[in-house]
Amino acid sequence: MELLAEIFKQFISFEEFSHPILNIIARVLYFICLFVIVWFLKKIISFVLLKTVYRFIRKTKHSWDDYLIDHRFFETLLHLVPIVFVYPFVPLIFSDSPLLVMILQRMLVVTLFWCIVRIVNVLLSVLEDVSSKQDSLKDKPVRSYVQVLRILSYFVFFVVSVSVLFSKSPWGILSGIGALMAVVLLVFKDSILGFVASIQISSYDLVRKGDWIEMSQFNADGDVIDISLNLIKVQNWDKTISAIPTYSLISGSFKNWRGMQNSGGRRIKRSVYIDMTSVKLCSKKMLQKFSNIDLLQNYITDKEVELKKINNSKLKENKSLVNLRQLTNLGTFRVYIEEYLKQNLFIRKDMTLLVRQLDPTNHGIPIEIYCFTDTTAWALYEKIQSDIFDHILSVVEEFDLRVFQSPTGYSFTK
């Protein structure tokens, strides 16, 4: 590099330009020519070197080096070339202006450190991607550590840049920053917390304008209408406005219904409580009655054949029907509800659909309906859900079952 500088010095001479304006124009033109040369040099290196490196990396068996290409590590590395090349020529072009030389060289040094910070961040991104593919690191908060290192790299860049630009010791700058930060943290605490939270919310795509969020500690349940540095405004369903500190979304917990809206289906999860005293084994008369129900015809027929094969060997040996496999009215009722939901045009068949029996309580046996509607619109969802339970409650007596409810005055008149 020193040899190139000496050669360059032999070719340029500003003494022949006696007029000051011509002198300045010549220096600017030399500087532009230098940058053009550097630009062509970078392009040549990029074309030759990168092509060779990429070809070599693609042939390796390792996957981690592929991430270097994906994150453009080598292109970022080449940004150092123009800075390193231009730096020694600045004193030659502006030899009669020491102040300008000092300013340009300091700016080039700061730019050099910025390129190094970018290279470090690219390597951190590669590390994050590689760790996400490692089974031993999948449950580790690698992303959090990477974010901390990124913040640390930017902080070091800031301190070094100020130190270079103003020719001050980094330790003196750090001590000054420490005293200043104590005051700043006290005065701008909410703004700083909000700023940090905004970065995290944006990075992880936690909340967007228009999202339906629910945050019980702030009595917020509605659409996000505004996101600012310090506050997030939520218009609740009763048209009231809740103001939530931005940092609370990070420090606390909330529910975002965006996933439900994007899926196109909304969950129904509700139980019907059956009186336990109404549960019984199915008699032949009941099975005959159930077989006349369209949704149960195939089920009853298949079950009768299955149970007949199982019970034939036990029928002569047992004096009690309790020892035999039999259908119950509650089990048949569950099958009916499941078949009814499968036939319902407003229920998603590609999402979870089940009817299950939960643990008995002092209110009876809960039969839970768990499925998804084909719409996320609130009014339509409530209508579909109501229609389903209207039907279930109206047919439950056809299975000789009773829905449990606490006694009322009407109950004692019977």
Tab-separated table of C-alpha atoms in Angstrom:
chain	number	residue	atom	x	y	z
A	1	MET	CA	0.000	0.000	0.000
A	2	GLU	CA	2.929	2.367	0.788
A	3	LEU	CA	4.453	1.550	-2.619
A	4	LEU	CA	1.190	2.497	-4.343
A	5	ALA	CA	1.109	5.731	-2.375
A	6	GLU	CA	4.647	6.602	-3.501
A	7	ILE	CA	3.783	5.866	-7.141
A	8	PHE	CA	0.646	7.989	-6.810
A	9	LYS	CA	2.727	10.802	-5.308
A	10	GLN	CA	5.049	10.798	-8.333
A	11	PHE	CA	2.145	11.228	-10.732
A	12	ILE	CA	0.290	14.035	-9.003
A	13	SER	CA	1.576	17.511	-8.360
A	14	PHE	CA	-0.624	20.424	-7.357
A	15	GLU	CA	2.122	23.034	-7.612
A	16	GLU	CA	1.468	23.511	-11.336
A	17	PHE	CA	-2.030	24.780	-10.555
A	18	SER	CA	-1.333	28.334	-9.505
A	19	HIS	CA	-4.965	29.447	-9.308
A	20	PRO	CA	-6.644	28.361	-6.017
A	21	ILE	CA	-9.910	27.347	-7.696
A	22	LEU	CA	-8.078	25.147	-10.219
A	23	ASN	CA	-6.144	23.645	-7.344
A	24	ILE	CA	-9.329	22.720	-5.500
A	25	ILE	CA	-10.955	21.326	-8.659
A	26	ALA	CA	-7.877	19.199	-9.341
A	27	ARG	CA	-7.871	17.770	-5.834
A	28	VAL	CA	-11.581	16.904	-6.045
A	29	LEU	CA	-11.073	15.258	-9.444
A	30	TYR	CA	-8.142	13.227	-8.111
A	31	PHE	CA	-10.258	12.144	-5.171
A	32	ILE	CA	-13.122	11.117	-7.482
A	33	CYS	CA	-10.709	9.216	-9.724
A	34	LEU	CA	-9.362	7.430	-6.669
A	35	PHE	CA	-12.845	6.308	-5.676
A	36	VAL	CA	-13.595	5.150	-9.240
A	37	ILE	CA	-10.397	3.074	-9.222
A	38	VAL	CA	-11.307	1.603	-5.851
A	39	TRP	CA	-14.824	0.823	-7.074
A	40	PHE	CA	-13.468	-1.046	-10.103
A	41	LEU	CA	-10.977	-2.845	-7.876
A	42	LYS	CA	-13.747	-3.974	-5.558
A	43	LYS	CA	-15.845	-5.179	-8.518
A	44	ILE	CA	-12.927	-7.198	-9.897
A	45	ILE	CA	-12.215	-8.768	-6.520
A	46	SER	CA	-15.910	-9.507	-6.050
A	47	PHE	CA	-16.201	-11.158	-9.441
A	48	VAL	CA	-13.043	-13.254	-9.214
A	49	LEU	CA	-12.736	-14.016	-5.519
A	50	LEU	CA	-16.398	-14.437	-4.611
A	51	LYS	CA	-17.070	-16.708	-7.557
A	52	THR	CA	-14.203	-18.963	-6.480
A	53	VAL	CA	-15.172	-18.927	-2.810
A	54	TYR	CA	-18.845	-19.660	-3.567
A	55	ARG	CA	-17.938	-22.562	-5.819
A	56	PHE	CA	-15.728	-24.026	-3.095
A	57	ILE	CA	-18.365	-23.573	-0.334
A	58	ARG	CA	-21.132	-25.181	-2.379
A	59	LYS	CA	-18.998	-28.308	-2.737
A	60	THR	CA	-18.331	-28.731	0.990
A	61	LYS	CA	-20.384	-31.128	3.079
A	62	HIS	CA	-20.847	-28.658	5.908
A	63	SER	CA	-24.018	-26.589	6.102
A	64	TRP	CA	-22.744	-23.781	8.333
A	65	ASP	CA	-20.687	-22.201	5.534
A	66	ASP	CA	-23.816	-21.980	3.370
A	67	TYR	CA	-25.224	-19.534	5.916
A	68	LEU	CA	-22.233	-17.275	5.243
A	69	ILE	CA	-23.440	-16.978	1.652
A	70	ASP	CA	-27.086	-16.540	2.670
A	71	HIS	CA	-26.175	-13.626	4.938
A	72	ARG	CA	-23.756	-12.106	2.381
A	73	PHE	CA	-20.754	-12.365	4.687
A	74	PHE	CA	-18.130	-12.092	1.961
A	75	GLU	CA	-19.828	-9.105	0.304
A	76	THR	CA	-19.837	-7.359	3.688
A	77	LEU	CA	-16.175	-8.252	4.166
A	78	LEU	CA	-15.275	-6.640	0.856
A	79	HIS	CA	-16.548	-3.279	2.128
A	80	LEU	CA	-13.235	-2.995	3.977
A	81	VAL	CA	-11.276	-2.852	0.716
A	82	PRO	CA	-12.178	0.735	-0.355
A	83	ILE	CA	-11.523	2.128	3.132
A	84	VAL	CA	-8.125	0.443	3.508
A	85	PHE	CA	-7.160	1.489	-0.034
A	86	VAL	CA	-8.259	5.150	0.217
A	87	TYR	CA	-6.864	5.887	3.689
A	88	PRO	CA	-3.124	6.283	2.766
A	89	PHE	CA	-3.917	8.487	-0.264
A	90	VAL	CA	-5.809	11.149	1.671
A	91	PRO	CA	-2.636	12.895	2.997
A	92	LEU	CA	-1.200	12.965	-0.553
A	93	ILE	CA	-4.227	14.608	-2.147
A	94	PHE	CA	-4.865	17.136	0.634
A	95	SER	CA	-1.255	17.588	1.791
A	96	ASP	CA	-1.605	21.357	2.251
A	97	SER	CA	-4.715	21.040	4.465
A	98	PRO	CA	-3.834	19.079	7.631
A	99	LEU	CA	-7.232	19.784	9.205
A	100	LEU	CA	-9.104	18.300	6.239
A	101	VAL	CA	-6.755	15.288	6.211
A	102	MET	CA	-7.419	14.707	9.896
A	103	ILE	CA	-11.213	14.948	9.445
A	104	LEU	CA	-11.281	12.604	6.428
A	105	GLN	CA	-9.002	10.035	8.051
A	106	ARG	CA	-11.057	10.008	11.231
A	107	MET	CA	-14.234	9.554	9.205
A	108	LEU	CA	-12.605	6.677	7.345
A	109	VAL	CA	-11.591	5.052	10.647
A	110	VAL	CA	-15.167	5.364	11.949
A	111	THR	CA	-16.446	3.864	8.696
A	112	LEU	CA	-13.935	1.041	9.099
A	113	PHE	CA	-15.250	0.272	12.591
A	114	TRP	CA	-18.824	0.373	11.261
A	115	CYS	CA	-17.922	-2.239	8.637
A	116	ILE	CA	-16.379	-4.389	11.365
A	117	VAL	CA	-19.585	-4.107	13.418
A	118	ARG	CA	-21.590	-5.195	10.365
A	119	ILE	CA	-19.305	-8.180	9.880
A	120	VAL	CA	-19.728	-9.129	13.538
A	121	ASN	CA	-23.525	-8.883	13.208
A	122	VAL	CA	-23.498	-11.075	10.109
A	123	LEU	CA	-21.485	-13.687	12.000
A	124	LEU	CA	-23.979	-13.478	14.871
A	125	SER	CA	-26.842	-14.088	12.412
A	126	VAL	CA	-24.976	-17.114	11.056
A	127	LEU	CA	-24.475	-18.363	14.616
A	128	GLU	CA	-28.190	-17.935	15.323
A	129	ASP	CA	-29.193	-19.890	12.208
A	130	VAL	CA	-26.700	-22.676	12.866
A	131	SER	CA	-27.816	-23.045	16.500
A	132	SER	CA	-31.485	-23.235	15.448
A	133	LYS	CA	-30.654	-26.401	13.480
A	134	GLN	CA	-28.825	-28.052	16.381
A	135	ASP	CA	-31.038	-30.291	18.508
A	136	SER	CA	-28.926	-29.645	21.597
A	137	LEU	CA	-29.429	-25.859	21.286
A	138	LYS	CA	-33.066	-25.657	20.195
A	139	ASP	CA	-34.301	-25.212	23.765
A	140	LYS	CA	-31.606	-22.645	24.618
A	141	PRO	CA	-32.282	-18.874	24.373
A	142	VAL	CA	-29.567	-18.355	21.754
A	143	ARG	CA	-31.523	-15.561	20.096
A	144	SER	CA	-31.563	-13.567	23.335
A	145	TYR	CA	-27.799	-13.918	23.709
A	146	VAL	CA	-27.299	-12.836	20.101
A	147	GLN	CA	-29.422	-9.742	20.672
A	148	VAL	CA	-27.357	-8.813	23.727
A	149	LEU	CA	-24.127	-9.205	21.720
A	150	ARG	CA	-25.571	-7.041	18.935
A	151	ILE	CA	-26.452	-4.279	21.379
A	152	LEU	CA	-22.997	-4.574	22.921
A	153	SER	CA	-21.342	-4.283	19.491
A	154	TYR	CA	-23.316	-1.100	18.695
A	155	PHE	CA	-22.411	0.356	22.072
A	156	VAL	CA	-18.702	-0.360	21.526
A	157	PHE	CA	-18.943	1.198	18.049
A	158	PHE	CA	-20.524	4.337	19.525
A	159	VAL	CA	-17.817	4.719	22.183
A	160	VAL	CA	-14.968	4.062	19.721
A	161	SER	CA	-16.440	6.435	17.128
A	162	VAL	CA	-16.767	9.293	19.613
A	163	SER	CA	-13.257	8.547	20.858
A	164	VAL	CA	-11.799	8.699	17.332
A	165	LEU	CA	-13.739	11.764	16.155
A	166	PHE	CA	-12.926	13.877	19.211
A	167	SER	CA	-9.528	12.341	20.111
A	168	LYS	CA	-10.705	11.427	23.594
A	169	SER	CA	-9.900	8.397	25.703
A	170	PRO	CA	-12.647	5.710	25.572
A	171	TRP	CA	-12.496	5.415	29.367
A	172	GLY	CA	-13.193	9.107	29.780
A	173	ILE	CA	-16.145	8.801	27.417
A	174	LEU	CA	-17.471	5.798	29.341
A	175	SER	CA	-17.282	7.647	32.657
A	176	GLY	CA	-19.086	10.618	31.132
A	177	ILE	CA	-21.728	8.354	29.615
A	178	GLY	CA	-22.218	6.664	32.995
A	179	ALA	CA	-22.984	9.941	34.736
A	180	LEU	CA	-25.195	11.108	31.882
A	181	MET	CA	-27.096	7.818	31.673
A	182	ALA	CA	-28.026	8.000	35.363
A	183	VAL	CA	-29.859	11.268	34.705
A	184	VAL	CA	-31.308	10.080	31.380
A	185	LEU	CA	-32.660	6.860	32.909
A	186	LEU	CA	-34.337	8.814	35.684
A	187	VAL	CA	-35.953	11.398	33.429
A	188	PHE	CA	-36.739	9.258	30.374
A	189	LYS	CA	-37.389	5.902	32.044
A	190	ASP	CA	-40.791	5.301	30.402
A	191	SER	CA	-39.591	6.412	26.973
A	192	ILE	CA	-36.516	4.174	27.134
A	193	LEU	CA	-38.566	1.168	28.271
A	194	GLY	CA	-41.096	1.920	25.548
A	195	PHE	CA	-38.357	2.213	22.931
A	196	VAL	CA	-36.827	-1.136	23.935
A	197	ALA	CA	-40.275	-2.745	23.980
A	198	SER	CA	-41.083	-1.295	20.530
A	199	ILE	CA	-37.939	-2.860	19.086
A	200	GLN	CA	-38.817	-6.260	20.576
A	201	ILE	CA	-42.455	-6.022	19.492
A	202	SER	CA	-41.357	-5.161	15.958
A	203	SER	CA	-38.603	-7.808	15.833
A	204	TYR	CA	-40.861	-10.628	17.022
A	205	ASP	CA	-43.972	-9.293	15.237
A	206	LEU	CA	-45.982	-9.532	18.469
A	207	VAL	CA	-48.594	-6.846	17.775
A	208	ARG	CA	-49.735	-4.979	14.689
A	209	LYS	CA	-52.233	-2.215	14.196
A	210	GLY	CA	-55.637	-3.859	13.712
A	211	ASP	CA	-54.848	-6.955	15.809
A	212	TRP	CA	-57.398	-8.183	18.311
A	213	ILE	CA	-55.607	-8.472	21.651
A	214	GLU	CA	-56.781	-9.351	25.145
A	215	MET	CA	-55.004	-8.124	28.289
A	216	SER	CA	-57.054	-8.754	31.431
A	217	GLN	CA	-54.861	-6.717	33.828
A	218	PHE	CA	-55.752	-3.561	31.877
A	219	ASN	CA	-59.346	-4.615	31.076
A	220	ALA	CA	-58.413	-4.468	27.410
A	221	ASP	CA	-60.223	-6.692	24.914
A	222	GLY	CA	-60.493	-5.344	21.391
A	223	ASP	CA	-58.676	-4.042	18.319
A	224	VAL	CA	-55.351	-2.181	18.422
A	225	ILE	CA	-55.955	1.254	16.901
A	226	ASP	CA	-52.613	2.941	17.602
A	227	ILE	CA	-49.055	1.943	18.534
A	228	SER	CA	-46.696	4.634	19.802
A	229	LEU	CA	-43.449	4.743	21.739
A	230	ASN	CA	-45.104	4.860	25.161
A	231	LEU	CA	-48.697	3.695	24.652
A	232	ILE	CA	-50.778	1.198	22.749
A	233	LYS	CA	-54.434	2.145	22.323
A	234	VAL	CA	-57.034	-0.614	22.223
A	235	GLN	CA	-60.652	-0.031	21.251
A	236	ASN	CA	-62.683	-2.493	23.311
A	237	TRP	CA	-65.818	-4.153	21.995
A	238	ASP	CA	-67.978	-1.775	24.047
A	239	LYS	CA	-66.248	1.080	22.147
A	240	THR	CA	-64.279	2.245	25.181
A	241	ILE	CA	-60.543	2.954	24.778
A	242	SER	CA	-57.874	1.250	26.896
A	243	ALA	CA	-54.364	2.720	27.041
A	244	ILE	CA	-51.654	0.137	27.692
A	245	PRO	CA	-47.987	1.040	28.369
A	246	THR	CA	-45.946	-0.425	25.526
A	247	TYR	CA	-43.480	-2.056	27.892
A	248	SER	CA	-46.329	-3.962	29.604
A	249	LEU	CA	-46.678	-6.157	26.520
A	250	ILE	CA	-43.123	-7.388	27.113
A	251	SER	CA	-43.092	-7.496	30.910
A	252	GLY	CA	-46.584	-9.025	31.209
A	253	SER	CA	-48.709	-11.449	29.223
A	254	PHE	CA	-51.418	-10.884	26.632
A	255	LYS	CA	-53.374	-12.844	24.067
A	256	ASN	CA	-53.238	-11.973	20.376
A	257	TRP	CA	-56.086	-13.415	18.284
A	258	ARG	CA	-54.321	-12.766	14.977
A	259	GLY	CA	-53.516	-16.461	14.543
A	260	MET	CA	-57.193	-17.326	14.804
A	261	GLN	CA	-58.158	-14.645	12.297
A	262	ASN	CA	-55.463	-15.745	9.844
A	263	SER	CA	-56.471	-19.418	10.128
A	264	GLY	CA	-60.017	-18.659	9.025
A	265	GLY	CA	-61.571	-20.724	11.826
A	266	ARG	CA	-62.659	-19.905	15.367
A	267	ARG	CA	-62.766	-22.461	18.147
A	268	ILE	CA	-65.897	-23.707	19.886
A	269	LYS	CA	-65.067	-25.169	23.297
A	270	ARG	CA	-68.158	-25.613	25.434
A	271	SER	CA	-69.649	-28.387	27.550
A	272	VAL	CA	-73.113	-29.819	28.187
A	273	TYR	CA	-73.512	-31.260	31.706
A	274	ILE	CA	-75.373	-34.578	31.804
A	275	ASP	CA	-77.115	-35.844	34.929
A	276	MET	CA	-75.146	-38.943	36.010
A	277	THR	CA	-78.286	-40.748	37.185
A	278	SER	CA	-79.622	-40.783	33.627
A	279	VAL	CA	-76.694	-42.788	32.204
A	280	LYS	CA	-77.651	-46.407	31.462
A	281	LEU	CA	-76.976	-49.434	29.264
A	282	CYS	CA	-78.836	-49.522	25.973
A	283	SER	CA	-81.721	-51.939	25.780
A	284	LYS	CA	-82.861	-53.596	22.540
A	285	LYS	CA	-85.721	-51.126	22.358
A	286	MET	CA	-83.316	-48.197	22.676
A	287	LEU	CA	-80.994	-49.638	20.023
A	288	GLN	CA	-83.943	-50.057	17.689
A	289	LYS	CA	-84.901	-46.447	18.328
A	290	PHE	CA	-81.337	-45.218	17.755
A	291	SER	CA	-80.997	-47.187	14.520
A	292	ASN	CA	-83.815	-45.081	13.053
A	293	ILE	CA	-81.617	-41.964	13.395
A	294	ASP	CA	-79.848	-41.383	10.073
A	295	LEU	CA	-76.558	-40.288	11.614
A	296	LEU	CA	-76.402	-43.412	13.827
A	297	GLN	CA	-77.544	-46.151	11.431
A	298	ASN	CA	-74.072	-47.240	10.335
A	299	TYR	CA	-72.668	-46.910	13.857
A	300	ILE	CA	-75.410	-49.063	15.434
A	301	THR	CA	-75.150	-51.703	12.704
A	302	ASP	CA	-71.355	-51.965	12.970
A	303	LYS	CA	-71.419	-52.021	16.761
A	304	GLU	CA	-74.078	-54.772	16.910
A	305	VAL	CA	-71.945	-56.991	14.658
A	306	GLU	CA	-68.797	-56.237	16.673
A	307	LEU	CA	-70.429	-56.839	20.070
A	308	LYS	CA	-72.151	-59.995	18.880
A	309	LYS	CA	-68.776	-61.544	17.990
A	310	ILE	CA	-67.280	-60.534	21.337
A	311	ASN	CA	-70.234	-61.588	23.488
A	312	ASN	CA	-71.072	-64.909	21.776
A	313	SER	CA	-68.317	-66.732	23.656
A	314	LYS	CA	-69.354	-65.226	27.001
A	315	LEU	CA	-73.118	-65.462	26.737
A	316	LYS	CA	-73.419	-69.086	28.001
A	317	GLU	CA	-70.909	-68.609	30.803
A	318	ASN	CA	-72.390	-65.435	32.340
A	319	LYS	CA	-75.679	-65.141	34.107
A	320	SER	CA	-75.504	-61.322	34.262
A	321	LEU	CA	-75.643	-58.978	31.286
A	322	VAL	CA	-73.261	-56.666	33.140
A	323	ASN	CA	-70.414	-59.007	32.234
A	324	LEU	CA	-71.054	-58.463	28.521
A	325	ARG	CA	-69.876	-55.629	26.300
A	326	GLN	CA	-72.793	-53.253	25.704
A	327	LEU	CA	-73.505	-49.800	24.395
A	328	THR	CA	-74.533	-46.949	26.685
A	329	ASN	CA	-76.893	-44.118	25.919
A	330	LEU	CA	-74.198	-41.565	26.837
A	331	GLY	CA	-71.593	-43.119	24.520
A	332	THR	CA	-74.137	-43.264	21.699
A	333	PHE	CA	-75.039	-39.640	22.358
A	334	ARG	CA	-71.369	-38.635	22.011
A	335	VAL	CA	-71.147	-40.434	18.661
A	336	TYR	CA	-74.307	-38.698	17.493
A	337	ILE	CA	-72.927	-35.238	18.346
A	338	GLU	CA	-69.667	-36.019	16.541
A	339	GLU	CA	-71.501	-37.192	13.406
A	340	TYR	CA	-73.774	-34.147	13.607
A	341	LEU	CA	-70.742	-31.818	13.673
A	342	LYS	CA	-69.151	-33.652	10.728
A	343	GLN	CA	-72.319	-33.070	8.721
A	344	ASN	CA	-72.518	-29.397	9.673
A	345	LEU	CA	-71.506	-27.207	6.722
A	346	PHE	CA	-70.229	-24.434	9.002
A	347	ILE	CA	-67.685	-26.597	10.857
A	348	ARG	CA	-64.104	-26.949	9.576
A	349	LYS	CA	-63.251	-30.585	8.838
A	350	ASP	CA	-59.519	-29.875	8.387
A	351	MET	CA	-59.155	-28.689	11.990
A	352	THR	CA	-59.513	-30.486	15.297
A	353	LEU	CA	-63.007	-31.900	15.819
A	354	LEU	CA	-63.817	-34.026	18.831
A	355	VAL	CA	-66.503	-34.714	21.421
A	356	ARG	CA	-65.059	-35.856	24.720
A	357	GLN	CA	-66.149	-36.722	28.233
A	358	LEU	CA	-64.412	-34.769	31.002
A	359	ASP	CA	-64.050	-35.589	34.690
A	360	PRO	CA	-67.413	-35.767	36.502
A	361	THR	CA	-68.199	-32.815	38.757
A	362	ASN	CA	-70.899	-31.952	41.256
A	363	HIS	CA	-72.792	-30.517	38.258
A	364	GLY	CA	-72.814	-33.818	36.361
A	365	ILE	CA	-70.737	-35.302	33.537
A	366	PRO	CA	-69.339	-32.638	31.134
A	367	ILE	CA	-69.579	-33.577	27.454
A	368	GLU	CA	-67.278	-31.106	25.746
A	369	ILE	CA	-67.682	-30.058	22.123
A	370	TYR	CA	-64.339	-28.992	20.629
A	371	CYS	CA	-64.342	-27.841	17.006
A	372	PHE	CA	-63.756	-24.839	14.722
A	373	THR	CA	-66.216	-22.793	12.707
A	374	ASP	CA	-65.487	-21.802	9.117
A	375	THR	CA	-65.704	-18.098	9.963
A	376	THR	CA	-64.048	-15.722	12.395
A	377	ALA	CA	-66.794	-13.093	12.252
A	378	TRP	CA	-68.123	-12.682	15.783
A	379	ALA	CA	-71.869	-12.546	14.999
A	380	LEU	CA	-71.775	-15.534	12.626
A	381	TYR	CA	-69.608	-17.503	15.056
A	382	GLU	CA	-72.082	-16.965	17.907
A	383	LYS	CA	-74.999	-17.939	15.656
A	384	ILE	CA	-73.326	-21.185	14.559
A	385	GLN	CA	-72.402	-22.056	18.145
A	386	SER	CA	-75.905	-21.296	19.430
A	387	ASP	CA	-77.539	-23.386	16.678
A	388	ILE	CA	-75.339	-26.366	17.560
A	389	PHE	CA	-76.181	-26.270	21.258
A	390	ASP	CA	-79.841	-25.558	20.587
A	391	HIS	CA	-79.955	-28.819	18.675
A	392	ILE	CA	-77.948	-30.777	21.258
A	393	LEU	CA	-80.152	-29.628	24.134
A	394	SER	CA	-83.331	-30.405	22.181
A	395	VAL	CA	-82.354	-34.012	21.278
A	396	VAL	CA	-80.704	-35.060	24.543
A	397	GLU	CA	-83.988	-36.557	25.857
A	398	GLU	CA	-84.191	-38.789	22.779
A	399	PHE	CA	-81.262	-40.689	24.311
A	400	ASP	CA	-82.970	-41.029	27.707
A	401	LEU	CA	-80.501	-38.549	29.175
A	402	ARG	CA	-81.116	-35.461	31.289
A	403	VAL	CA	-79.212	-32.217	31.248
A	404	PHE	CA	-78.119	-31.199	34.738
A	405	GLN	CA	-79.231	-27.882	36.147
A	406	SER	CA	-79.762	-26.573	39.649
A	407	PRO	CA	-83.326	-27.001	40.966
A	408	THR	CA	-85.745	-24.097	40.504
A	409	GLY	CA	-89.203	-23.433	41.884
A	410	TYR	CA	-90.637	-25.095	38.750
A	411	SER	CA	-88.761	-28.311	39.617
A	412	PHE	CA	-90.715	-28.721	42.883
A	413	THR	CA	-94.114	-28.277	41.204
A	414	LYS	CA	-93.707	-31.548	39.291
